Coordinates of C-alpha atoms and ligand atoms in Angstrom, one line a residue:
X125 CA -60.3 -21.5 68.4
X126 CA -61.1 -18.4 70.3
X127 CA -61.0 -15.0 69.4
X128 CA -59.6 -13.6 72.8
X129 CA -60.1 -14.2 76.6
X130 CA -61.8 -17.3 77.6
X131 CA -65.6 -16.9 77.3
X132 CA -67.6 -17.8 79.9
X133 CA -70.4 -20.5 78.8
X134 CA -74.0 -20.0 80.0
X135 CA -76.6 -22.7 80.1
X136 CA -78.2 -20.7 76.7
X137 CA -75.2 -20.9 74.8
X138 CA -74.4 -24.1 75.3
X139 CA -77.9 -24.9 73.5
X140 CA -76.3 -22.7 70.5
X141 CA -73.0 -24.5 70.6
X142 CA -74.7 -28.0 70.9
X143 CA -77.1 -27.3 67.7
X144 CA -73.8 -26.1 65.8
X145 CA -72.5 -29.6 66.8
X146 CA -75.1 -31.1 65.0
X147 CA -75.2 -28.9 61.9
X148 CA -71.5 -29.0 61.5
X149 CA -71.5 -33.1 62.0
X150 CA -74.1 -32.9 59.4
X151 CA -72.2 -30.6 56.9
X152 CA -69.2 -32.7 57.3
X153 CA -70.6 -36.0 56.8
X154 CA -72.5 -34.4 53.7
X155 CA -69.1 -33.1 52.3
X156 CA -67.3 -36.5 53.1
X157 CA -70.2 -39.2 51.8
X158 CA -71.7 -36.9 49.2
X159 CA -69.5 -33.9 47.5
X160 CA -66.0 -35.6 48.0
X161 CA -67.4 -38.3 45.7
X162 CA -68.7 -36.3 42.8
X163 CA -66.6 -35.8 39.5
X164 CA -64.7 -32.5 39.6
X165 CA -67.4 -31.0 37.1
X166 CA -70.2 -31.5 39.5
X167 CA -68.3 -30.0 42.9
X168 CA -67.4 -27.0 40.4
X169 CA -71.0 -26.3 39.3
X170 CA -72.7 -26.7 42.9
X171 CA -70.2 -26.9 45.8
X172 CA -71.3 -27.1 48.8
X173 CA -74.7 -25.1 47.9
X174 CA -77.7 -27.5 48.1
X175 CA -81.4 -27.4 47.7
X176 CA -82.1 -28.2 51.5
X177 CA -79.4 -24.7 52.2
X178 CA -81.8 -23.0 49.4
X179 CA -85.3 -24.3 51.0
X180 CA -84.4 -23.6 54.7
X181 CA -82.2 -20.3 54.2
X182 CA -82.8 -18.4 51.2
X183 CA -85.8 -18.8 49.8
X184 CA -85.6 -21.5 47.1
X185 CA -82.7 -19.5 44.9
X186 CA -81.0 -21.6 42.8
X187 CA -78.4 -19.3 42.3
X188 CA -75.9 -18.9 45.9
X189 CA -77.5 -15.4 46.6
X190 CA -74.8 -12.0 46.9
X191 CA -75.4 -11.1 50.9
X192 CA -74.2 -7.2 50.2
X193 CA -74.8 -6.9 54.0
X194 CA -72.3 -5.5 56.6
X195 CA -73.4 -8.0 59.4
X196 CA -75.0 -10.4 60.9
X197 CA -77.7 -10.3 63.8
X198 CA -78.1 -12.6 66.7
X199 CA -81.5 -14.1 68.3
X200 CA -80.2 -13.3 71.4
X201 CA -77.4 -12.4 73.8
X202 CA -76.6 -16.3 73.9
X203 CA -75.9 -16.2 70.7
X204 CA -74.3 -13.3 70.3
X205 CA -71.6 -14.4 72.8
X206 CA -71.3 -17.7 71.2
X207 CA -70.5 -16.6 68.0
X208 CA -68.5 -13.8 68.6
X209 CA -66.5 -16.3 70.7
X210 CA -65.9 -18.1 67.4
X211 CA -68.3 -21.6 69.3
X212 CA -70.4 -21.6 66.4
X213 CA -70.3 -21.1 62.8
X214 CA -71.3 -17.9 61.8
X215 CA -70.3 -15.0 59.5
X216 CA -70.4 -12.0 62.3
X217 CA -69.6 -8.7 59.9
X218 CA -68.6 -8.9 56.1
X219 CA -64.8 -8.1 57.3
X220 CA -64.5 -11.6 58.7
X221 CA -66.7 -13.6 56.9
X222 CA -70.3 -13.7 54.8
X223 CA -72.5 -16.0 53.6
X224 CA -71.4 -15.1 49.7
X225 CA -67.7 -15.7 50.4
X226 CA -68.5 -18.8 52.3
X227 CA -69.9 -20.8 48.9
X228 CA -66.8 -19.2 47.1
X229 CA -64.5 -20.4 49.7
X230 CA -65.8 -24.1 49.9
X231 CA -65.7 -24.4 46.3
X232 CA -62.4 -23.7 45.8
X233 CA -61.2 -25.6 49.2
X234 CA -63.1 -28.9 47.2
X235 CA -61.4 -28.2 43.7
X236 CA -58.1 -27.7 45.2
X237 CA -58.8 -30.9 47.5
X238 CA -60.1 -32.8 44.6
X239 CA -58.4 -36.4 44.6
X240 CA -56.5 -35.8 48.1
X241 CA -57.5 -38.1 50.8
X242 CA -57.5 -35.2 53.5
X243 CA -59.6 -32.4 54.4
X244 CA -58.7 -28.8 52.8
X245 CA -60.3 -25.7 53.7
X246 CA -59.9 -22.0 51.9
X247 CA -60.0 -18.4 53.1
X248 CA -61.3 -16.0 50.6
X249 CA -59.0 -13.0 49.9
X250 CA -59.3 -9.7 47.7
X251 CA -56.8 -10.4 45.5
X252 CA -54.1 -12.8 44.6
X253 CA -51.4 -10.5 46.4
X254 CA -53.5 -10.3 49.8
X255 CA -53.8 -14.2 49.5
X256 CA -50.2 -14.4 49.2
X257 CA -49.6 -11.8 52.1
X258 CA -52.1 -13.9 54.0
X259 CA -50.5 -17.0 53.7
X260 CA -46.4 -16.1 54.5
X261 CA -47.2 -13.0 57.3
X262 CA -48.2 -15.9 60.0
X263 CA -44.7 -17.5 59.9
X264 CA -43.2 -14.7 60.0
X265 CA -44.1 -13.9 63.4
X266 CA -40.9 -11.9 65.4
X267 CA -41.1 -13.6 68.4
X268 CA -40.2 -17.3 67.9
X269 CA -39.6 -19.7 70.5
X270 CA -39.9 -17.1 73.0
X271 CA -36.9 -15.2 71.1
X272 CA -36.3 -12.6 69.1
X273 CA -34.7 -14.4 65.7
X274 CA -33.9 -13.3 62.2
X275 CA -36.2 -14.9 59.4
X276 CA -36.0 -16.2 56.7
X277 CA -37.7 -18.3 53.6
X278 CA -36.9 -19.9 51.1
X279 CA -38.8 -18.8 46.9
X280 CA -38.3 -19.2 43.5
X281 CA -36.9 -16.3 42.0
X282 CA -38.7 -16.8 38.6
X283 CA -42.6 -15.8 39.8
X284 CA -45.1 -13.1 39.4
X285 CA -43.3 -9.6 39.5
X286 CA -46.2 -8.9 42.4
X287 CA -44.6 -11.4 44.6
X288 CA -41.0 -10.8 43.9
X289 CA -42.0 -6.9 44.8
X290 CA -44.2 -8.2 47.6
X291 CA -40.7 -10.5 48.9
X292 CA -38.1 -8.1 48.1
X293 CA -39.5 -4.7 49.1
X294 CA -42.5 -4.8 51.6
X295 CA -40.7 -7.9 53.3
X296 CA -36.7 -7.8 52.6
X297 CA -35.7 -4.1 52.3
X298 CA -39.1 -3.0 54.7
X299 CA -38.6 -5.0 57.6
X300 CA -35.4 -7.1 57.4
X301 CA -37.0 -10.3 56.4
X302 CA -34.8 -12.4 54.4
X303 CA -35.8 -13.4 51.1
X304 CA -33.5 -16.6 49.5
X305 CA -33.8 -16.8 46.1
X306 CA -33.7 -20.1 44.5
X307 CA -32.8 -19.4 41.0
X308 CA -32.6 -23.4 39.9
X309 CA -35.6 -24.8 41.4
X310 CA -35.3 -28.1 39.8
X311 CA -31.8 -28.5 41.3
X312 CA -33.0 -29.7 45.4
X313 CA -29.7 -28.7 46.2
X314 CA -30.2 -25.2 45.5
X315 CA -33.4 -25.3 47.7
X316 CA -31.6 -27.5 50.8
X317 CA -28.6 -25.2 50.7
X318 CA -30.7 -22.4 51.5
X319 CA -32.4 -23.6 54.6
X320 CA -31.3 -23.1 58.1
X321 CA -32.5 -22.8 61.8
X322 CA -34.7 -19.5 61.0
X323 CA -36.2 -20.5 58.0
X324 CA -40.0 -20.1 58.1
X325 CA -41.1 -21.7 54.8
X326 CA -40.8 -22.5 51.2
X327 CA -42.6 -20.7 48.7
X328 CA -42.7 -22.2 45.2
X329 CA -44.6 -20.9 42.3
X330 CA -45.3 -23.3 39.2
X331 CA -45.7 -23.4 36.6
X332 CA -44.4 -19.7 36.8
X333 CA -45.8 -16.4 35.2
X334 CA -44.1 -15.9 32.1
X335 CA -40.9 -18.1 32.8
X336 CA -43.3 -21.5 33.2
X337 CA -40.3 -22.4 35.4
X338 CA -41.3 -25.5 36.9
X339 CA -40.0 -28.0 39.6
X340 CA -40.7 -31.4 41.3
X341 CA -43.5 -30.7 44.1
X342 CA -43.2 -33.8 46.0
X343 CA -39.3 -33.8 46.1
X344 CA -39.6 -30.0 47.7
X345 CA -42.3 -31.0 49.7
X346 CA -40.4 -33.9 50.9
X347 CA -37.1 -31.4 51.8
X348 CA -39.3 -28.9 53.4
X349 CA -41.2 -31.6 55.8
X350 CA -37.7 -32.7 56.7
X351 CA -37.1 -29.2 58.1
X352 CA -40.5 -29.3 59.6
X353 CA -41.5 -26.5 57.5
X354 CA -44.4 -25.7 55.2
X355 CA -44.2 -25.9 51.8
X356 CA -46.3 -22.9 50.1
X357 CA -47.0 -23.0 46.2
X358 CA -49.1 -20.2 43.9
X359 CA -50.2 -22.5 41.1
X360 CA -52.4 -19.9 39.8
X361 CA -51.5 -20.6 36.0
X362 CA -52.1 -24.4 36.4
X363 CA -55.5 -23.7 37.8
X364 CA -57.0 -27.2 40.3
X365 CA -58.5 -28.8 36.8
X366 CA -54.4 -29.3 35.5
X367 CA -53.1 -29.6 39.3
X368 CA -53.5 -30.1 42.6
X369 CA -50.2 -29.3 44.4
X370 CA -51.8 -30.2 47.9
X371 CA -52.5 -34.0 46.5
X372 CA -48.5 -34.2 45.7
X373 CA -47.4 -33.2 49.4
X374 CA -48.1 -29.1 49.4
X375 CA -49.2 -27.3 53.3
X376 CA -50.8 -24.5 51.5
X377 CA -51.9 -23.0 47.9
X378 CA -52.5 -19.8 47.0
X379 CA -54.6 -18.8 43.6
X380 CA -55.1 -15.5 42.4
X381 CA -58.4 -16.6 41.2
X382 CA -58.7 -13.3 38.9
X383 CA -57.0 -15.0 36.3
X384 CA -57.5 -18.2 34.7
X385 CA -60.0 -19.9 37.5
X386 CA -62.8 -17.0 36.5
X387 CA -61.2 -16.1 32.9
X388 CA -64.0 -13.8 32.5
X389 CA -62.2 -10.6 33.5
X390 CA -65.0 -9.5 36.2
X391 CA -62.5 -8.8 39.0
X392 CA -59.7 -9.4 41.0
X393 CA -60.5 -12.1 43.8
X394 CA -57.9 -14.4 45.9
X395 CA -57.6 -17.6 47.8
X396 CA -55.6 -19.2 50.0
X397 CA -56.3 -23.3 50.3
X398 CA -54.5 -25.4 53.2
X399 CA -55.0 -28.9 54.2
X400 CA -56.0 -29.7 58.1
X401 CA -52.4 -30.3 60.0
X402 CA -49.8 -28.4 58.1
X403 CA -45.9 -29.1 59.2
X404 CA -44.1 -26.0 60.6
X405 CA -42.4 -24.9 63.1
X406 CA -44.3 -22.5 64.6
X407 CA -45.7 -23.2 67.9
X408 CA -49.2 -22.3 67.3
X409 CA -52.3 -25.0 67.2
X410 CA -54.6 -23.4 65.8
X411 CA -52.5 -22.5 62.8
X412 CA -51.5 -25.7 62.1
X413 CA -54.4 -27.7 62.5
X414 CA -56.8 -25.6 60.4
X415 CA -54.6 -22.8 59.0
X416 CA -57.0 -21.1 56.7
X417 CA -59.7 -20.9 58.8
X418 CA -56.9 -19.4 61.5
X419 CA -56.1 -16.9 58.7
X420 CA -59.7 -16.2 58.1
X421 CA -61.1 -15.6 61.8
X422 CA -57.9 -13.9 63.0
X423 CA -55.1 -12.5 61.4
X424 CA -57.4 -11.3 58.4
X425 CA -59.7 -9.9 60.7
X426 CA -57.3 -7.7 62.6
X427 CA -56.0 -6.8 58.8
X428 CA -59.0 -6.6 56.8
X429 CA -58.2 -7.9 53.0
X430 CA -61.4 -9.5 52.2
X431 CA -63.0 -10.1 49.4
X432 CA -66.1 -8.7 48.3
X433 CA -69.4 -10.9 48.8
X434 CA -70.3 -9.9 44.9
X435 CA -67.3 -10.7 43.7
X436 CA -67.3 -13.7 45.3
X437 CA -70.7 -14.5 43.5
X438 CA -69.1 -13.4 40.2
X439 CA -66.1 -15.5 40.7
X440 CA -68.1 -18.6 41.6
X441 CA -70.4 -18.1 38.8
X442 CA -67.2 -18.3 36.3
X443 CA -65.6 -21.4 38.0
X444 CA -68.7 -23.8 37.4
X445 CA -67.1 -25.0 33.5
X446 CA -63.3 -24.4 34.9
X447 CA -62.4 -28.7 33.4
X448 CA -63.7 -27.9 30.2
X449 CA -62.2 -24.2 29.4
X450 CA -59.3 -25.5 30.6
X451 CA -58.7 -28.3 28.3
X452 CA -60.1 -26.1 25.4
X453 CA -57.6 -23.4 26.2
X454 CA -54.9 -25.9 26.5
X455 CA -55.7 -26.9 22.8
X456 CA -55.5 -23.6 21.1
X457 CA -52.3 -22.8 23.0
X458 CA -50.9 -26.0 21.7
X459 CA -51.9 -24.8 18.3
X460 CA -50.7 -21.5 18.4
X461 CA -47.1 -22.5 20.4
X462 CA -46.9 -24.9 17.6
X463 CA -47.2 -22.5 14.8
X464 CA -44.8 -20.0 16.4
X465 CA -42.2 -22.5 16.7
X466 CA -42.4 -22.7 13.3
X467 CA -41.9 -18.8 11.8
X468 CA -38.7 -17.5 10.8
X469 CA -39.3 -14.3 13.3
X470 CA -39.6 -16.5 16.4
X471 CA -36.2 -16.5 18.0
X472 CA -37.9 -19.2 21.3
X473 CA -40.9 -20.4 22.3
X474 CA -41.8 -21.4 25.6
X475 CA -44.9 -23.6 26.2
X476 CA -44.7 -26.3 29.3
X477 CA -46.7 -28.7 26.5
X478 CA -44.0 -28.6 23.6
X479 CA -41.6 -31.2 23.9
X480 CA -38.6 -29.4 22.9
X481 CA -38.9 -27.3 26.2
X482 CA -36.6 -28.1 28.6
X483 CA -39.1 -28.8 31.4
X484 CA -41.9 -30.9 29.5
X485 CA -40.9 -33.7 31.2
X486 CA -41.3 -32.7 34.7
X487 CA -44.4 -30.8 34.0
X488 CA -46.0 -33.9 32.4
X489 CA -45.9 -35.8 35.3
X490 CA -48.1 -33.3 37.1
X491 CA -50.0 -31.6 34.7
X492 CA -52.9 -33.7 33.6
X493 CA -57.0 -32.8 33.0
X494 CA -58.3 -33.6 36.0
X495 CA -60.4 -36.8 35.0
X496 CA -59.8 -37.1 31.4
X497 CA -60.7 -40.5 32.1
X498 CA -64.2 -40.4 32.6
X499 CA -64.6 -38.0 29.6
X500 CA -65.8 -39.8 27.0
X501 CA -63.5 -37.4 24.5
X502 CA -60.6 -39.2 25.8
X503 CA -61.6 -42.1 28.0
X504 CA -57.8 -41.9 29.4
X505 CA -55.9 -39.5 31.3
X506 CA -54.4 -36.6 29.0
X507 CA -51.4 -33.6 29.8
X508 CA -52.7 -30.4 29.7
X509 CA -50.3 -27.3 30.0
X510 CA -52.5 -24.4 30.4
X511 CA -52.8 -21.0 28.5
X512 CA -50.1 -19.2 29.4
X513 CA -46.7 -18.9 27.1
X514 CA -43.9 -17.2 26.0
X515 CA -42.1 -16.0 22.8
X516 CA -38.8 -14.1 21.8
X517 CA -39.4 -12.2 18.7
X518 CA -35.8 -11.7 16.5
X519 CA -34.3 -8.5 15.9
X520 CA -34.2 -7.3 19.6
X521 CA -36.7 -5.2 22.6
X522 CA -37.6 -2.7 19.4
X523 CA -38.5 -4.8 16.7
X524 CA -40.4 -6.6 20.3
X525 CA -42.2 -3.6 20.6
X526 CA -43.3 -3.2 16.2
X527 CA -44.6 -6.8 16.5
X528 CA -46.5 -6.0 19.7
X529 CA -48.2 -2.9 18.4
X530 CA -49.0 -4.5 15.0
X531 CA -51.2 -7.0 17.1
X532 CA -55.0 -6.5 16.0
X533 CA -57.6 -8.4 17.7
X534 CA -55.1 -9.8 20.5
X535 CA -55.6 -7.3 23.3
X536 CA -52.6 -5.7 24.7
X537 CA -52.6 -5.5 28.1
X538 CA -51.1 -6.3 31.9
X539 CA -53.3 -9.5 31.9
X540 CA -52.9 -13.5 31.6
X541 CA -56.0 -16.0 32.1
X542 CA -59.0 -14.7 30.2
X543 CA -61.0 -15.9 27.7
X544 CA -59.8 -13.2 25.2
X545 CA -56.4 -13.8 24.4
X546 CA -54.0 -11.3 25.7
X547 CA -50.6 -10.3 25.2
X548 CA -47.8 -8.2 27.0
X549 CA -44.0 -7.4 27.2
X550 CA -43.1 -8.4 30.5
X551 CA -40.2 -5.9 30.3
X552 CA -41.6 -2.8 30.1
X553 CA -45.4 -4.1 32.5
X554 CA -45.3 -6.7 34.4
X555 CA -41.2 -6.9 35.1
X556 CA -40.7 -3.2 34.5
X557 CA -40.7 -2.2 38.6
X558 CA -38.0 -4.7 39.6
X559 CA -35.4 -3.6 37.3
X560 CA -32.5 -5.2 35.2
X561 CA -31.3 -7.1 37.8
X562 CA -34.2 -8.5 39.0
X563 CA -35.5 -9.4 35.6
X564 CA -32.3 -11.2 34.9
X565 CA -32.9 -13.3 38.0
X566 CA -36.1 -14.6 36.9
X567 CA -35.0 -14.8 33.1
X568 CA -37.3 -11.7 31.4
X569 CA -35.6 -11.0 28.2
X570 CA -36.4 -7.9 27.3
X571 CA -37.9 -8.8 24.0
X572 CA -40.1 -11.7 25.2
X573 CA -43.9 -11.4 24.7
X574 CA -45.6 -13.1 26.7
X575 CA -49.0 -14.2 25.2
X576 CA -52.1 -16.3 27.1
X577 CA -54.3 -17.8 24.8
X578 CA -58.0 -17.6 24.3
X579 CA -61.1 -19.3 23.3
X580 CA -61.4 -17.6 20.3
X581 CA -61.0 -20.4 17.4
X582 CA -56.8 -20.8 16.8
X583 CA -57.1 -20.0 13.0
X584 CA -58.0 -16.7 14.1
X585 CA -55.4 -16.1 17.2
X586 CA -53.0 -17.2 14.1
X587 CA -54.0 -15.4 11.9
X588 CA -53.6 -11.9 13.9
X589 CA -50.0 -13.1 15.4
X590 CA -48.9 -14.0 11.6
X591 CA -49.7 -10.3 10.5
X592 CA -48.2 -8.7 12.7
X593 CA -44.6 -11.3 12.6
X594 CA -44.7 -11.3 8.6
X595 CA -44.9 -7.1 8.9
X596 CA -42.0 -7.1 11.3
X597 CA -40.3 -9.8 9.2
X598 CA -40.4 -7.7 6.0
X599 CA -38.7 -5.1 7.8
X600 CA -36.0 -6.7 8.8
X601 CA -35.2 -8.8 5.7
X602 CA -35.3 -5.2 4.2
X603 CA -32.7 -4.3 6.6
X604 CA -30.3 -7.3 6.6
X605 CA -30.0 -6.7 2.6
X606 CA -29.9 -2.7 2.4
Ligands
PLP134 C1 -51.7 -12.2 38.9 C2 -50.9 -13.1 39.7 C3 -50.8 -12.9 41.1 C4 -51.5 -11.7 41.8 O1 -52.9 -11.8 41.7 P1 -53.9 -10.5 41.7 O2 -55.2 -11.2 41.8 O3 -53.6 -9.7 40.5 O4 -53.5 -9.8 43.0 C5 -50.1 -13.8 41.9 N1 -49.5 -14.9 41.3 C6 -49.6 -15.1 40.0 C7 -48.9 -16.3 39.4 C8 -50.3 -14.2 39.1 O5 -50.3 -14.4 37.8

C-alpha cells in the first residue's frame, strides 16, 4: 500500500524494508503460534505487548507506555522515505498512527478475532461515531465503476440515535446518500427487498441501543455476500466477551469502546475491526484486502479522527478484566430485569436474557461468555445478555418522568456501559433530536427508561428502583380511586 506516487527504492531502503520483513514475519508468527492461542482473559490483559517489546523499546515498563508525542524521527533519509512510503511499519505523526494506539488497536483486533480462524486487524478512532463514519465513507465513494451512480445502503432503523442522525442527516439529507431503513430486521425479506445495483453495504446494529432489536448475523451476512457486499455491524452493547459478529460471517465491526468495553467512564474512544479480504464491490485492493489498516493509513489520515495516545492507554487499561465484568454485569441485570417484571408499575420490560422477550431465542444462539467453559464457575458454555435494558413505567411520559427523578443512587444521565448503573429517557436524550417520527421507527415510547446496570450489588440497584416505582405507584393508585 502506498501513500501516493510510486517511490523510488534506493539500495538504503531496501535494507529498512528488508529488516521490516523480518520483524513483521516475526510479529506474525508470534500472534499466530503464541497470542491466537491464549484464553480470551490472557490476550485482554497483555495483547500483543511483551517483555522482549518492553526490554528492547521502552525501558522495561510493564505497563504499554502513553507516547504523548506528535512524531516520529527517522535514522536517516532512507528511512524516512521508506516509511513515509508506507514500506515499513511505522507510526510517522500521532494523526496517522502512534505507538499508544497501536497496543489499543491490536488488543481489540484479537478480542474481536477471538475464536475466528482468519486474521482481523483494527483502526483506532476518537469516538464511536468517527468509527462508524470511518467504516461506511469508503463505500461510499461517488465515482463507481468509472461512473457517476446514486448510492445506497442498507441499516436497521432501531440503532443508536448518533447513527440514525449520522445516516439520515450528514449522509441522506446532506449529500443525497440514500439511507434504507429496515424496520424488521429479523424478517431477510425486508433486508433482500432493499438491495439493488447501487447498494454499498449493510449496516446492522445488535443487539441495539435501547430497543435490543436483534437479528440473525449469519443469515444477513449470507444475503449481503450474495450481493457481493459488506456486511457492517456496531455490536457495541454485546461487547467481544458476549460476541463476536466477525466469527458468524461479519466484513467489519465497529465498537464505541467508551461504553461497556472500558465501563470506567474515562473517555470517549472508537474502533473499527475488519477481517483480511472483505466482499464488496468496490474496485479497490487495498481496501479489501486489509480494510482497517486502509482506513488507518489513508482515508483517516486525510480526515484526521484519531484517537488520543492517552486515551488509548486508559481504554486499554480498562479492557484487561472485560470476561469477567461482563458476566457479573450480565448477572445483576438479570436480577434487576427480573424484579421489574414483577411490579405492578412496570407496564414492559425489555432484557435480551428474559425469556418472555420476543427475541431470546435468537439472541441465545449468539450471545454466550466467551469461554465459560474453561471457567471453573461454569465448566460449560453459558448465555450472557449484557447490561443494557429497557422499561415502560405505567401511567404515561409524565408519571415516566416522576419515577425518573425519584431515582437516588442510579445516576441520571445520557450514558449506557459503566460500572455505575445509569438510567435515561431515551425520549427526551438520546432520541429527542430525531423527532416523533423517527422515534416511532426505531420503537422509543416516550415513557420508556432505559436503564444499564452496574456492579454495584443488585439488592441495592433494587432497592433505589423500588423507591422510586412504589412513590410513583402511590400516586397513581391515589388517582385511579379519587
Ligand atoms: C454510544 C454509541 C455509539 C457512539 O459512540 P461514541 O463513543 O459516543 O461516539 C455508537 N453505537 C452505539 C450502539 C452506542 O451505544
Amino acid at each position: 500500500m502506498s501513500g501516493g506516487e510510486e517511490v523510488q527504492v534506493t539500495p538504503g531502503m531496501q535494507e529498512y524494508i528488508d529488516k521490516a520483513g523480518d520483524y513483521l514475519a516475526r510479529r506474525d508468527k508470534y500472534i499466530r503460534e503464541v497470542v491466537k492461542k491464549w484464553k480470551f482473559d490472557t490476550i485482554a490483559v497483555h495483547g500483543l505487548y511483551n517483555v522482549e517489546d518492553a526490554i528492547e523499546d521502552y525501558q522495561g515498563s510493564i505497563i504499554e507506555p502513553i507516547f504523548m508525542s506528535t512524531a516520529q524521527a527517522y535514522r536517516d533519509s532512507d528511512e524516512m522515505a521508506a516509511a513515509l512510503g508506507y514500506m515499513i511499519p511505522t507510526w510517522c505523526y500521532s494523526r496517522i498512527a502512534n505507538p499508544s494506539t497501536y497496543y489499543y488497536e491490536w488488543t481489540l483486533a484479537l478480542l474481536e478475532g477471538y475464536g475466528f480462524d482468519g486474521v482481523t486487524e483494527c483502526c483506532s478512532t476518537s469516538s464511536g461515531m468517527a468509527a462508524i463514519m470511518t467504516a461506511v465513507q469508503p463505500f461510499l465513494v461517488h465515482r463507481f465503476h468509472n461512473k457517476i451512480e446514486p448510492r445506497n445502503f442498507v441499516a436497521t432503523a432501531q440503532c443508536y440515535g448518533g447513527t440514525f442522525q449520522q445516516f439520515n442527516v450528514r449522509l441522506m439529507e446532506e449529500r443525497d446518500i440514500e439511507c434504507r431503513w429496515v424496520t424488521d430486521p429479523t424478517n431477510i425479506d425486508d433486508w433482500a427487498s432493499k438491495i439493488d445495483e447501487n447498494t454499498r453495504f449493510l449496516y446492522g446494529e445488535l443487539p441495539s441501543n435501547p430497543g435490543l432489536s436483534f437479528f440473525d448475523i449469519k443469515v444477513v451476512a449470507d444475503l449481503a455476500h450474495s450481493h457481493n457486499l459488506p456486511l457492517i455491524v456496531d455490536s457495541t452493547v454485546a461487547t467481544p466477551a458476549l460476541l463476536r459478529p466477525i466469527q458468524h460471517g461479519a466484513d467489519i465491526v465497529v465498537q464505541s469502546v467508551t461504553k461497556s468495553i472500558t465501563s470506567s467512564g474515562f473517555g470517549v474512544c472508537g474502533a473499527v475491526i475488519a477481517r483480511s479480504g472483505i466482499v464488496t464491490n468496490i474496485d479497490n485492493d487495498a481496501l479489501k484486502n486489509n480494510f482497517s489498516i486502509y482506513t488507518k493509513y489513508l482515508p483517516n489520515r486525510d480526515y484526521g479522527p484519531n484517537l488520543h495516545p492517552m486515551q488509548a492507554i486508559m481504554s486499554l487499561n480498562d479492557m484487561r478484566t472485560l470476561r469477567t465484568k461482563m458476566d457479573l454485569l450480565s448477572r445483576n441485570t438479570m436480577k434487576v430485569a427480573e424484579y421489574l417484571k414483577m411490579h405492578p408499575q412496570v407496564e414492559s420490560v425489555e432484557y435480551l436474557g428474559l425469556p418472555s422477550h420476543p427475541l431470546h431465542e435468537l439472541a441465545s444462539e449468539y450471545m454466550w461468555l466467551v469461554d465459560a467453559e474453561h471457567d471453573e464457575n461454569y465448566g460449560q458454555p453459558v448465555n450472557r445478555y449484557g447490561h443494557l435494558m429497557s422499561f415502560c413505567v405505567k401511567g404515561g411520559p409524565q408519571v415516566t418522568r416522576e419515577f425518573f427523578d425519584g431515582l437516588q443512587r442510579i445516576w441520571r444521565a445520557t450514558d449506557l456501559g459503566r460500572i455505575k448503573s445509569v438510567a435515561t429517557i431515551p425520549a427526551i436524550s438520546t432520541h429527542q433530536q430525531q423527532g416523533e417520527a423517527g422515534r416511532c421507527l426505531a420503537n422509543i415510547p416516550p415513557n420508556m427508561v432505559r436503564l444499564c446496570v452496574g456492579a454495584e450489588h443488585p439488592d441495592d440497584t433494587i432497592a433505589d428502583l423500588d423507591q422510586a416505582l412504589n412513590r410513583v405507584g402511590s400516586k397513581t393508585a391515589v388517582a385511579a380511586t379519587a
